[in-house]
mmCIF file of C-alpha atoms in Angstrom:
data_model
loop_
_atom_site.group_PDB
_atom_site.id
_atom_site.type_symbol
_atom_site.label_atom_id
_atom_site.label_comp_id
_atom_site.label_asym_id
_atom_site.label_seq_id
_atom_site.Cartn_x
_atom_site.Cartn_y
_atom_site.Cartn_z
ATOM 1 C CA UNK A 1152 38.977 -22.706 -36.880
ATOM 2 C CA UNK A 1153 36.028 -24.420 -38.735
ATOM 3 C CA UNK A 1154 33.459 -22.819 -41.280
ATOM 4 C CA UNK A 1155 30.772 -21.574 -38.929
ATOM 5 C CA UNK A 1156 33.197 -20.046 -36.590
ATOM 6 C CA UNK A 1157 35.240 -18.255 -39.134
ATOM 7 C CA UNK A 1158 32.086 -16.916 -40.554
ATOM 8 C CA UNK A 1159 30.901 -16.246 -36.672
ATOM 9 C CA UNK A 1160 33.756 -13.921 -36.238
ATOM 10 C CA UNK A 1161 33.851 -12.176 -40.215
ATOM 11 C CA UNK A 1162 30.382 -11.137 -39.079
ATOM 12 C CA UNK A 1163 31.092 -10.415 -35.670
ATOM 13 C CA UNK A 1164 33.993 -8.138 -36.814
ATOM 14 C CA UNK A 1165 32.211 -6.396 -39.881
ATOM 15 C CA UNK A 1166 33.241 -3.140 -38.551
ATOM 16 C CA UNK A 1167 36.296 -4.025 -37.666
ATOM 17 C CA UNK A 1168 39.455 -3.299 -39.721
ATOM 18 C CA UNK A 1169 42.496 -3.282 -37.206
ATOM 19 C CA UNK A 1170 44.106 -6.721 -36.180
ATOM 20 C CA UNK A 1171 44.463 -9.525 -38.764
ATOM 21 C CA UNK A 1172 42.383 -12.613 -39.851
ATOM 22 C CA UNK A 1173 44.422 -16.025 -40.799
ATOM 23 C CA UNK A 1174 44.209 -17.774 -43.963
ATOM 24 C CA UNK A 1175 41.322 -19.797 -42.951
ATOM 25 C CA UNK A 1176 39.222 -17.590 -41.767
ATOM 26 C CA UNK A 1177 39.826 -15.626 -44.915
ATOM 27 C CA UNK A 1178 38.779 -18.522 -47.345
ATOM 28 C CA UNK A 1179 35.800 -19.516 -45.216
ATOM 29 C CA UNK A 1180 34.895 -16.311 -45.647
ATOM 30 C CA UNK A 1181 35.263 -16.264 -49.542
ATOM 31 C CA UNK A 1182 33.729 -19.744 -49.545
ATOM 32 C CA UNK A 1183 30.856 -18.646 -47.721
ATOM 33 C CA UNK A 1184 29.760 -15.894 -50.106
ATOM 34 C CA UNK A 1185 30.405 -17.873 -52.739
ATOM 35 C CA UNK A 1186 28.020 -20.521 -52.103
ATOM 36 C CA UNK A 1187 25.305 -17.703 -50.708
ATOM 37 C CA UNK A 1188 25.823 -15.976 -54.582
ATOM 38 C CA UNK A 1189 25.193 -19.082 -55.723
ATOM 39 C CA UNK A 1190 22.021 -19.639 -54.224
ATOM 40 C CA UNK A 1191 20.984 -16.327 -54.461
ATOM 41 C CA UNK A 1192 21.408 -16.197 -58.044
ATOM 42 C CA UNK A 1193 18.811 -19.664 -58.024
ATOM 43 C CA UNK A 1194 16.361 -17.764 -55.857
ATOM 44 C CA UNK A 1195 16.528 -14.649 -58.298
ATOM 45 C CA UNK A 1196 16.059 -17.243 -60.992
ATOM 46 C CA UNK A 1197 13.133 -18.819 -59.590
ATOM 47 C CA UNK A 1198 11.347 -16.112 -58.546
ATOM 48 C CA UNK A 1199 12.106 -13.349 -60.190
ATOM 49 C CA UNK A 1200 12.916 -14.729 -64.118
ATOM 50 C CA UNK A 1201 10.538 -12.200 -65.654
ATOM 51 C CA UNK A 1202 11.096 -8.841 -64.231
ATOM 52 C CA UNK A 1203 15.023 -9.335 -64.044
ATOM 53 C CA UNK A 1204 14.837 -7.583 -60.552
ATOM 54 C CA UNK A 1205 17.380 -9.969 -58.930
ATOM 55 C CA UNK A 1206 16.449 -8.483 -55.384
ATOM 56 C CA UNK A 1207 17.840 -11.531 -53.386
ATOM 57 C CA UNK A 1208 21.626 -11.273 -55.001
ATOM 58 C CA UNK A 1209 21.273 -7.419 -54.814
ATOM 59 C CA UNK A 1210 20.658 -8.035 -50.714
ATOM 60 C CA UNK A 1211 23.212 -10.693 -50.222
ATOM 61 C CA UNK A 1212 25.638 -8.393 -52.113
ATOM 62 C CA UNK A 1213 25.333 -5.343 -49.519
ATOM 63 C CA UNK A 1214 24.793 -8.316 -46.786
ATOM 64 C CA UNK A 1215 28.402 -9.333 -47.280
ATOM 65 C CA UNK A 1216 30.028 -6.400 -48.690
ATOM 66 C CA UNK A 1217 31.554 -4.819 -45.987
ATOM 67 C CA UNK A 1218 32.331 -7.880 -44.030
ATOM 68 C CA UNK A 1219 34.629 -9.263 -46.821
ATOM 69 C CA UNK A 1220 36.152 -5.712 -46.870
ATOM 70 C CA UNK A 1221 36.818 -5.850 -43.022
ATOM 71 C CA UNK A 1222 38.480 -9.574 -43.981
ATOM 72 C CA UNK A 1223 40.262 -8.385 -46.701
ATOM 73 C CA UNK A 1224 41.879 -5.630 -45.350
ATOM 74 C CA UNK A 1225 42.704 -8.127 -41.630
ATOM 75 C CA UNK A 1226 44.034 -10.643 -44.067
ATOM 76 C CA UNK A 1227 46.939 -8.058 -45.264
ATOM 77 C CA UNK A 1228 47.594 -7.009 -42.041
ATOM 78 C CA UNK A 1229 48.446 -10.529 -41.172
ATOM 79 C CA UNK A 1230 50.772 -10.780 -43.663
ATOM 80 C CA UNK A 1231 52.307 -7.309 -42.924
ATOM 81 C CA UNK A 1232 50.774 -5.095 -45.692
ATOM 82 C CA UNK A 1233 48.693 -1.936 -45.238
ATOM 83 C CA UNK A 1234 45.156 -2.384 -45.805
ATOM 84 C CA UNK A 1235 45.474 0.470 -48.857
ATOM 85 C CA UNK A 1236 46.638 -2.464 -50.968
ATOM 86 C CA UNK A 1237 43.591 -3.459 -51.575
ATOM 87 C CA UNK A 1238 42.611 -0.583 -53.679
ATOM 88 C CA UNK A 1239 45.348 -2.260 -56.272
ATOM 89 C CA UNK A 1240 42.267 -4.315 -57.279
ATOM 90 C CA UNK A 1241 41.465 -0.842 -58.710
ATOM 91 C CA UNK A 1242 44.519 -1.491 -61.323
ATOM 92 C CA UNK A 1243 42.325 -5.155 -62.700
ATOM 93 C CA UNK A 1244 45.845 -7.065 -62.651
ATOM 94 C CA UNK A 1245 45.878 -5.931 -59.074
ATOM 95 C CA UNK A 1246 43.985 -9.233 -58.403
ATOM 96 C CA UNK A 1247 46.781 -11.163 -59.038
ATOM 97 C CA UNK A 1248 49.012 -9.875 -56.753
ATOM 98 C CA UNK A 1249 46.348 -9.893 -54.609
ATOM 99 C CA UNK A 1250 45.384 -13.440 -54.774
ATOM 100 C CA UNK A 1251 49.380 -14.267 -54.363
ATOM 101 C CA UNK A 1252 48.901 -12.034 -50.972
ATOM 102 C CA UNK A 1253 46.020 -14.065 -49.530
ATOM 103 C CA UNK A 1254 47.362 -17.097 -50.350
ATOM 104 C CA UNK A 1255 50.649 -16.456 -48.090
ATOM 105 C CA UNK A 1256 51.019 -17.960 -45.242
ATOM 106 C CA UNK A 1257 50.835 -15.690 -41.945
ATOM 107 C CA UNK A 1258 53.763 -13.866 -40.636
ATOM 108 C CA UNK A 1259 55.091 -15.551 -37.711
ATOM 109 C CA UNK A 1260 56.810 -12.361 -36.023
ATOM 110 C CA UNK A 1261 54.670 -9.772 -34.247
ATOM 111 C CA UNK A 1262 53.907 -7.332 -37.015
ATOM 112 C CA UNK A 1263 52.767 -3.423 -36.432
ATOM 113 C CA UNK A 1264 49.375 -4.639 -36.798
ATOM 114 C CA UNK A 1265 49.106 -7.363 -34.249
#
């Protein structure tokens, strides 16, 4: 799977939180918010340095919000795990066994969520 077809199907499947989602398509995914923060944080900068409004980051936050919630919660069901475990980020050192989670490789048996 490459970058603009893992990001094809996060955003194709934002409503989506049954099946899974592999480790790539996952970290695409993370990748590819990351670098639209990043520019959206520049944008905010450029335009927007006096009033503090930061309207573009505010719109690519609810743009990928519930996509990377739909991926998160695909991305434990590939590796066998409800999709309630990702309310342990609640916790703060949730994120850790989180991160461990997502970095897993996927389970090779059919799982209940398959």
């Amino acid at each position: 799977m490459t970058f603009f077809q893992a990001i094809n199907v996060c955003l194709n499947k934002y409503t989506i939180f049954s099946g899974t989602a592999n480790r790539v398509e996952y970290w695409y995914w993370r990748l590819f918010e990351l670098l639209l923060a990043l520019v959206s944080f520049r944008l905010d900068a450029i335009f927007f340095s006096e009033n503090n409004v930061n309207s573009v980051s505010l719109f690519v936050f609810f743009f990928t919000f519930l996509p990377g919630i739909s991926v998160s919660i695909r991305r434990l069901h590939d590796i066998n795990k409800s999709g309630w475990w990702l309310l342990i980020t609640l916790t703060g050192i949730g994120n850790f066994l989180l991160l461990y989670w997502f970095l897993l490789p996927s389970e090779n048996k059919n799982n209940i969520y398959n």
